[in-house]
Coordinates of C-alpha atoms in Angstrom, one line a residue:
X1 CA -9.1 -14.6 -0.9
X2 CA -10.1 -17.1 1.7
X3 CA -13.6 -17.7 -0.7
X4 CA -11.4 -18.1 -3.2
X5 CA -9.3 -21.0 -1.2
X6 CA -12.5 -22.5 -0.4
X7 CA -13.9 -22.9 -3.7
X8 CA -10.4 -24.8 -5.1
X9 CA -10.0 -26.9 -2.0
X10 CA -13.4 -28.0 -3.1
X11 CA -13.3 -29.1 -6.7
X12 CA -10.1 -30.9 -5.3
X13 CA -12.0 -32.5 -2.6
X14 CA -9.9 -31.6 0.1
X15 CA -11.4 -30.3 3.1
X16 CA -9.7 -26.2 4.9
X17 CA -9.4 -25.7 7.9
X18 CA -9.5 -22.2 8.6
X19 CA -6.3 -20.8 11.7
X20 CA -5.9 -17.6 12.9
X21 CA -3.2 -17.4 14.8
X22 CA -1.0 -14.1 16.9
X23 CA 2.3 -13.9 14.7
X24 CA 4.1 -13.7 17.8
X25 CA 3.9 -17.2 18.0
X26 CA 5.5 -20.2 16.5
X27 CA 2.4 -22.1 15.9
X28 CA 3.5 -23.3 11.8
X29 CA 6.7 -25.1 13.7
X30 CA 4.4 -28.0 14.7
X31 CA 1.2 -27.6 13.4
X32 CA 1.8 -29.9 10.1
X33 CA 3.9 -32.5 12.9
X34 CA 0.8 -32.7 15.2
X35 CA -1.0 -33.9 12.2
X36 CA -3.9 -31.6 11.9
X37 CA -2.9 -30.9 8.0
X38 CA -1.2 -32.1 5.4
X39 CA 0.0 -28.2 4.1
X40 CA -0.6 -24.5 5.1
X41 CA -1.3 -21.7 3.1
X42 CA 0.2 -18.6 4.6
X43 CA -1.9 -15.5 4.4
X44 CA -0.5 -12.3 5.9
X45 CA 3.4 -12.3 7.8
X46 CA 3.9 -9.0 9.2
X47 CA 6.9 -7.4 9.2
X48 CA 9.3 -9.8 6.6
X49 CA 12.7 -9.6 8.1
X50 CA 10.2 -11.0 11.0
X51 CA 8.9 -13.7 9.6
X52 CA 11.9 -14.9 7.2
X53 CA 13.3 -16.7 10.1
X54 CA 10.3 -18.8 10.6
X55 CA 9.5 -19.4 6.9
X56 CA 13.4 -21.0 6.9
X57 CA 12.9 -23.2 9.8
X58 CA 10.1 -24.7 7.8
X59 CA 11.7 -25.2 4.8
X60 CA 14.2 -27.0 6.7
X61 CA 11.8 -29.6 8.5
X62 CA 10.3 -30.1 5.1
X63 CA 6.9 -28.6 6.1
X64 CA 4.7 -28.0 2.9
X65 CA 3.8 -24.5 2.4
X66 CA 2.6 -22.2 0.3
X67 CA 2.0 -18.4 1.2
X68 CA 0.4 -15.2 -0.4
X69 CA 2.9 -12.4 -1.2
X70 CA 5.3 -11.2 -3.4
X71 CA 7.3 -13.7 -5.1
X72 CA 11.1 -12.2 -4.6
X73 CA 14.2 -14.3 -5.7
X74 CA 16.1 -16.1 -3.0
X75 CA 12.9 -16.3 -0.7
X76 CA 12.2 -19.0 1.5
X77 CA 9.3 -21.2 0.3
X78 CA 6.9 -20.6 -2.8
X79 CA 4.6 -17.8 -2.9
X80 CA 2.1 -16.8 -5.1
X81 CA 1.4 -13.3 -5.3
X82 CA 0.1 -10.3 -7.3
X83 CA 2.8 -8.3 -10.0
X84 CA 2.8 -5.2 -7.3
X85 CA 6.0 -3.4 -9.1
X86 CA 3.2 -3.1 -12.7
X87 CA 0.7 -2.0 -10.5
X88 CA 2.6 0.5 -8.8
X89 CA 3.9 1.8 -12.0
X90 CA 0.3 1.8 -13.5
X91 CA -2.2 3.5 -11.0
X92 CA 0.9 6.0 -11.0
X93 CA 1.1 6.6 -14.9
X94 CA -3.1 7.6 -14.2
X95 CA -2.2 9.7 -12.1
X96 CA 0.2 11.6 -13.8
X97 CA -2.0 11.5 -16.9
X98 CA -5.1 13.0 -14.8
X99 CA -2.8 16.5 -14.4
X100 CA -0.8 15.8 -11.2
X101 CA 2.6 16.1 -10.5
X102 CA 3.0 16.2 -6.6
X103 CA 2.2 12.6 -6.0
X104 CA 2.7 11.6 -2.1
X105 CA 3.4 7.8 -1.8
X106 CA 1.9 6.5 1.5
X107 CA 2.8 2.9 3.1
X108 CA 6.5 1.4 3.8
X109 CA 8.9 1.4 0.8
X110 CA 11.3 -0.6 2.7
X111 CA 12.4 -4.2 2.5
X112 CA 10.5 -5.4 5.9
X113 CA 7.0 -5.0 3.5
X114 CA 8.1 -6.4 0.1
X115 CA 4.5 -5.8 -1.4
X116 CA 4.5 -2.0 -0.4
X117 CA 8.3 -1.8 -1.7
X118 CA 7.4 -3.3 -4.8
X119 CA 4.1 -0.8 -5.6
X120 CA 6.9 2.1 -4.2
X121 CA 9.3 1.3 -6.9
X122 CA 6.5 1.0 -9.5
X123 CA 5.8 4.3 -8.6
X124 CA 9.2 5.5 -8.9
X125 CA 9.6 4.3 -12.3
X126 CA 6.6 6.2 -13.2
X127 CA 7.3 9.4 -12.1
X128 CA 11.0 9.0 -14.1
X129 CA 9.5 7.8 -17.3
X130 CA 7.9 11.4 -17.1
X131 CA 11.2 13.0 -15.8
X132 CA 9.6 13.7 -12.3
X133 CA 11.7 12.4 -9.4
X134 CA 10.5 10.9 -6.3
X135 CA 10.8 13.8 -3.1
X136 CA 11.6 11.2 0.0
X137 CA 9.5 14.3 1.6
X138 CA 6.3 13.2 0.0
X139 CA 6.6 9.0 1.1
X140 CA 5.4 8.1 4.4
X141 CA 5.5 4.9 6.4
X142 CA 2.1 3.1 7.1
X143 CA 0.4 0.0 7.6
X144 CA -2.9 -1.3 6.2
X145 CA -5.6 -0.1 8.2
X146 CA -7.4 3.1 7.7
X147 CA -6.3 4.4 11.5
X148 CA -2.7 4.4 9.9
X149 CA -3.8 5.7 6.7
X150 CA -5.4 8.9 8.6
X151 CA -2.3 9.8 10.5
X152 CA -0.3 9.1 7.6
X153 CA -2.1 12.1 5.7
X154 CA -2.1 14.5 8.2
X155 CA 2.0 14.3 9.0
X156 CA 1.8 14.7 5.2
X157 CA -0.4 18.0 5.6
X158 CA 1.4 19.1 8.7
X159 CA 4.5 19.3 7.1
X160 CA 3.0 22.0 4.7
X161 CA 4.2 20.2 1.9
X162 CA 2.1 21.4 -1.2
X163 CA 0.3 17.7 -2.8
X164 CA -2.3 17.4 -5.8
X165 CA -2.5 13.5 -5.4
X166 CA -1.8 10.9 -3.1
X167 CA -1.1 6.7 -3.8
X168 CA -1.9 5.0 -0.9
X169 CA -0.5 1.4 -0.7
X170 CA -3.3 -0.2 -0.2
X171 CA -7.1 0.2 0.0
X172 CA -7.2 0.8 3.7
X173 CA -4.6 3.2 3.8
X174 CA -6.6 5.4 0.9
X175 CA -9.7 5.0 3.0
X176 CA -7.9 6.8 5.8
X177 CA -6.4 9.3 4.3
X178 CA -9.2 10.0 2.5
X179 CA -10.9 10.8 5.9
X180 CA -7.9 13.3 6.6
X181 CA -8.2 15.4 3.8
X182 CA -12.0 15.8 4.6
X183 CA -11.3 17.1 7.9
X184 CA -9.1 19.7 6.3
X185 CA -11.6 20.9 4.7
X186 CA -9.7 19.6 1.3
X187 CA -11.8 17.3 -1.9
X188 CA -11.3 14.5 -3.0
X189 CA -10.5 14.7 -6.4
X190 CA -11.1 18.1 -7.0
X191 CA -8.3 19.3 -4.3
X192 CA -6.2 16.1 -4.0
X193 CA -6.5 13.1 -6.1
X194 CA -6.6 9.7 -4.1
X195 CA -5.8 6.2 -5.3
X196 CA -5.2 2.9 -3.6
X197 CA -4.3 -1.1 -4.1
X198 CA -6.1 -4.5 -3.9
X199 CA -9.9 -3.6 -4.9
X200 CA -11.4 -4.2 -1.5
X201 CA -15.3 -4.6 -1.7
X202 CA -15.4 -1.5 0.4
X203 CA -13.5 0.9 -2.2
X204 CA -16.3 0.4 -4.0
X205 CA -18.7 1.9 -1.5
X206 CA -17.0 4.9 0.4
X207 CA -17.8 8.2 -1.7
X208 CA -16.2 8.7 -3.8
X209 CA -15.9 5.7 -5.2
X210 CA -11.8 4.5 -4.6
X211 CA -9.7 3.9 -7.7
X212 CA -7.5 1.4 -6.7
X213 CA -5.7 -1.7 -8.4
X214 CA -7.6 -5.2 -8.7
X215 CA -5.7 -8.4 -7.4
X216 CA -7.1 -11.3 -9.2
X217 CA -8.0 -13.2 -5.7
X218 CA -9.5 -16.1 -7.6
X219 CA -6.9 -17.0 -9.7
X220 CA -4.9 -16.7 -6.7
X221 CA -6.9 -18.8 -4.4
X222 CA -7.2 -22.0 -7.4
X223 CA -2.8 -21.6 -7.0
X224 CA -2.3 -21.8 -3.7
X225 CA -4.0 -24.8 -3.5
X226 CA -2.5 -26.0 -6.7
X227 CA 0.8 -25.7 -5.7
X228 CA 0.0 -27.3 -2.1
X229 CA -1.1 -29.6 -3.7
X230 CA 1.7 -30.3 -5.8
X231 CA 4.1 -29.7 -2.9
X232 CA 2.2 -32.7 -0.9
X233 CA 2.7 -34.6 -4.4
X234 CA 6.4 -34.1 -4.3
X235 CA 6.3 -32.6 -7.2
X236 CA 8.4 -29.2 -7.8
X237 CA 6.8 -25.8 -8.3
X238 CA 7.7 -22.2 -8.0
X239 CA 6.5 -19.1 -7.2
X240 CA 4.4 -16.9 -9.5
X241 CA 3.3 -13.6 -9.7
X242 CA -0.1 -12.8 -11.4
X243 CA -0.8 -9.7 -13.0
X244 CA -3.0 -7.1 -12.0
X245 CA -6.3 -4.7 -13.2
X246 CA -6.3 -0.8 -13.1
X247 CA -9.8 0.1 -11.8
X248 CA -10.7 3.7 -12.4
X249 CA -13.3 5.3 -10.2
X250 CA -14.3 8.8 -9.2
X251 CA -11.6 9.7 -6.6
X252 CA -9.2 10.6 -9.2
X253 CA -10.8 11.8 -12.2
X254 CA -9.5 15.5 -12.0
X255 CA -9.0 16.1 -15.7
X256 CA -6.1 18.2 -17.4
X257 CA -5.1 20.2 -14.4
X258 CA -5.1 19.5 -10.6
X259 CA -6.1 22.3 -8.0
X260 CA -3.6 23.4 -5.4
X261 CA -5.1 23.7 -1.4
X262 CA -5.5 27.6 -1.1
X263 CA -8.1 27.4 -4.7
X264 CA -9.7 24.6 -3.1
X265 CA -10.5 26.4 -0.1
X266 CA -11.7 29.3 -1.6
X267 CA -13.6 27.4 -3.6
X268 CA -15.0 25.4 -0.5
X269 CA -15.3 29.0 1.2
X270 CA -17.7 30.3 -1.7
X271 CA -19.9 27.4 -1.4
X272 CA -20.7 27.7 2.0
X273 CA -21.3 31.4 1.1
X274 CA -24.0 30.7 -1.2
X275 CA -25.2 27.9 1.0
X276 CA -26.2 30.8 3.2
X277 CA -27.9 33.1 1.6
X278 CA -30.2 29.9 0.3
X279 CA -31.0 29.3 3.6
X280 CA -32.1 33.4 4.3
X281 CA -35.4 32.9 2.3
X282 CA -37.3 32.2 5.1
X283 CA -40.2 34.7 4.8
X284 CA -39.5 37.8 6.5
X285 CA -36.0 37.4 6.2
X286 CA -34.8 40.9 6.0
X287 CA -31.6 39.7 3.7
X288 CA -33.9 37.9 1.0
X289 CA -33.4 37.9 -2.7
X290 CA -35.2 36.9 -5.9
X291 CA -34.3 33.7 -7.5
X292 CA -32.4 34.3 -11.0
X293 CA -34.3 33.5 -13.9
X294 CA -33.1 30.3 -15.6
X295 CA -32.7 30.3 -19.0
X296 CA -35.8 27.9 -19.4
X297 CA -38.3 30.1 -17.6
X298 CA -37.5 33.6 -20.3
X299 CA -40.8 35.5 -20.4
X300 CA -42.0 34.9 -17.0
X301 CA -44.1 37.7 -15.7
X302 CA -43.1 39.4 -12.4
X303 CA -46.3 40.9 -10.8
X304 CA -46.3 42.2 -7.3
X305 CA -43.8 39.6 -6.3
X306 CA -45.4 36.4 -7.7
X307 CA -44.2 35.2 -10.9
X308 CA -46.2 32.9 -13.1
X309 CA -44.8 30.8 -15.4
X310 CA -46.2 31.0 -19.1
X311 CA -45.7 27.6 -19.9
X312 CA -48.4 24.8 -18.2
X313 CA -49.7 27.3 -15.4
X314 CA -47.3 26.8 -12.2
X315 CA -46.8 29.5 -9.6
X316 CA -43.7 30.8 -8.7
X317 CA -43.5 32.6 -5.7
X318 CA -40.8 35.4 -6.2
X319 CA -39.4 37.3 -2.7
X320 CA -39.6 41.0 -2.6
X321 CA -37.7 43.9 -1.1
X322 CA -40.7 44.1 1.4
X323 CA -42.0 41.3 3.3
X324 CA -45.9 40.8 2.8
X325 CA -48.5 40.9 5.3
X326 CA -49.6 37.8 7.0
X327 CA -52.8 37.9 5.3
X328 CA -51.6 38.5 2.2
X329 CA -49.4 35.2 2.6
X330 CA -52.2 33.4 3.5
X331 CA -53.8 34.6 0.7
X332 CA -51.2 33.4 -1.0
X333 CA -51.7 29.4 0.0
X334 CA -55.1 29.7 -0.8
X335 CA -54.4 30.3 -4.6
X336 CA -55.3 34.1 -4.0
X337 CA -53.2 37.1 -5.4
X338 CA -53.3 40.7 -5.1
X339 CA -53.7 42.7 -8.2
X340 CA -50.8 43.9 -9.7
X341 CA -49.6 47.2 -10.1
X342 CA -51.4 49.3 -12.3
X343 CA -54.9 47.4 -12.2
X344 CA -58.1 47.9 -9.5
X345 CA -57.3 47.2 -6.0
X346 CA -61.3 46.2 -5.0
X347 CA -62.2 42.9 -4.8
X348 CA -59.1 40.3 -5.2
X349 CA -57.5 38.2 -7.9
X350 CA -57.0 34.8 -8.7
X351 CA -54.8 32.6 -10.9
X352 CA -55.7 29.3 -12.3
X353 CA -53.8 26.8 -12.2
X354 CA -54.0 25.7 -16.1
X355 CA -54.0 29.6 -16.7
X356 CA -51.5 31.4 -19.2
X357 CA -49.8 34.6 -18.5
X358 CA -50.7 36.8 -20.8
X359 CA -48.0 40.1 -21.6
X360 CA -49.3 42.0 -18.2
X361 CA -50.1 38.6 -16.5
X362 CA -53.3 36.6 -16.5
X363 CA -55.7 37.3 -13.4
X364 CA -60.1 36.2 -12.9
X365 CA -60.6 39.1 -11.0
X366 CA -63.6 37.7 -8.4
X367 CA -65.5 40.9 -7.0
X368 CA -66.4 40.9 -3.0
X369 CA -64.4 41.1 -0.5
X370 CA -61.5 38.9 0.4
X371 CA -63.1 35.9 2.4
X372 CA -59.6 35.6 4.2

């Protein structure tokens, strides 16, 4: 957004000077009075009911403003600001769409954040236009960082209340709770779908990727200084709202049906499971076991526990139900093979490596003893 500012204050050659300020603070009363601007662009209040007091007392000393947020009826000033009630409504419709019906709602619905109200009553309408109503049991109060987002999710998950899906109110939130659910153990999407708001650069980059919904930040930036502008002018303007982008990513492609916790962790459970028994084919191993054939490799031969593959030559060592002598491992790495069963055990075998397997196996038997 501030880019965005600084591009249009550009090709309007004025120059920005960039504030930050504590919002505990009356700073905005007499910054345009001491003369160090001509306007201020607002970005980021707080808490509303906060802030409305101050926004008033600048209306009345005629300070030109503009700020970025939702643009309500009866609201002090002109804001510009994103249609939050559409996008609400939208990232919720995918949602339902994707198979999920327990849909927890995550940030203030209350009047002291209008942005977060406005994405909460989007929602809302969503879930009636599909004759779902909203449980108050599945909304809870959080601001945007991801710190708030985590604890957000796990009150959810303490309460034991069963979810498939959760719309966070804004990227940061989403982020967080994402976190939650990995520490219990639960996927993102396959357990619990997660979507969030503003298309951060970051929701791009945590895995898996966020679905979220795009504020147009340079369309924004080019009317805030606009209208400035215009306000400086004496000219009237009002507030606008611009609309908004659905961005679908991988955190909530679930298709036609969502998983509840308990599959999820069994599923989890059975992965770990076969996780281990991978990692027991250490020679030796007492718990070993032979690779399934894929379908690709048909009409490999099995011969004393090495398994050549018909097709170009390459060796395949296959794991028996009895370990092998050191030697014969070393044998092994060499290229060497012991004869399989059935044939003459003097001397030993080798396979080459451009060599076919025939029906029995292909082996040069080289006579003499074993050099290793």
């Amino acid at each position: 957004m501030l880019g965005s500012i600084t591009r249009a204050c550009a090709l309007h050659g004025q120059d920005l000077l960039v504030s930050f300020q504590q919002l505990s603070t009356d700073w905005q009363a007499d910054y345009e009075d001491s003369n160090k601007a001509d306007g201020i662009i607002l970005l980021g209040y707080g808490d509303y009911h906060e802030s409305r007091d101050r926004l008033q007392r600048l209306v009345e000393q005629g300070t030109h403003f503009v700020r970025w947020g939702a643009a309500l009826p009866g609201q002090p000033g002109v804001s510009i600001g994103s249609d939050n009630f559409q996008g609400g409504h939208d990232i919720t419709t995918h949602l339902l769409q994707q198979g999920c019906r327990r849909i927890a709602f995550l940030g203030h619905a209350s009047s002291h954040y209008p942005e977060f109200q406005e994405r909460y009553r989007g929602h809302v309408a969503a879930l009636q236009e599909r004759g779902l109503s909203a449980e108050p049991a599945l909304q809870h109060d959080a601001i945007t960082t991801e710190a708030s987002g985590q604890q957000a999710c796990q009150a959810l998950l303490a309460r034991g209340e069963p979810i498939d899906a959760i719309c966070a109110a804004s990227d940061l939130i989403a982020i967080g709770a994402m976190r939650a659910l990995r520490e219990a153990g639960l996927r993102v999407p396959q357990a619990v779908a997660v979507t969030g708001f503003d298309d951060i650069p970051l929701a791009a980059s945590v895995s898996p990727a966020l679905t979220t919904v795009q504020q147009d930040t340079k369309q924004a930036g080019q009317l805030l200084v606009e209208r400035l502008l215009a306000l400086i002018g004496r000219q009237p303007v009002d507030s606008q709202s611009i609309p908004v982008k659905l961005v679908v990513r991988d955190s909530s492609q679930r298709g036609e049906r969502c998983t509840s916790h308990a599959e999820d962790r069994f599923a989890v459970q059975d992965v770990r499971q076969r996780r281990a028994r991978t990692q027991q084919r250490q020679p030796g191993h007492p718990a070993r076991h032979v690779r399934p054939a894929r379908p690709e490799r048909r009409g490999q031969v099995l011969a004393d526990a090495h398994t050549v593959h018909p097709a170009g030559g390459r060796q395949w060592y296959g794991h028996a139900q009895h370990p092998r002598r050191s030697a014969d491992r070393r044998a092994a790495r060499q290229g060497r093979r012991a004869p399989p069963a059935g044939l003459p055990a003097a001397g030993f075998w080798r396979v080459s490596k451009g060599q076919r397997a025939g029906p029995a196996g292909a082996f040069r038997r080289t006579q003499g003893a074993d050099p290793a």
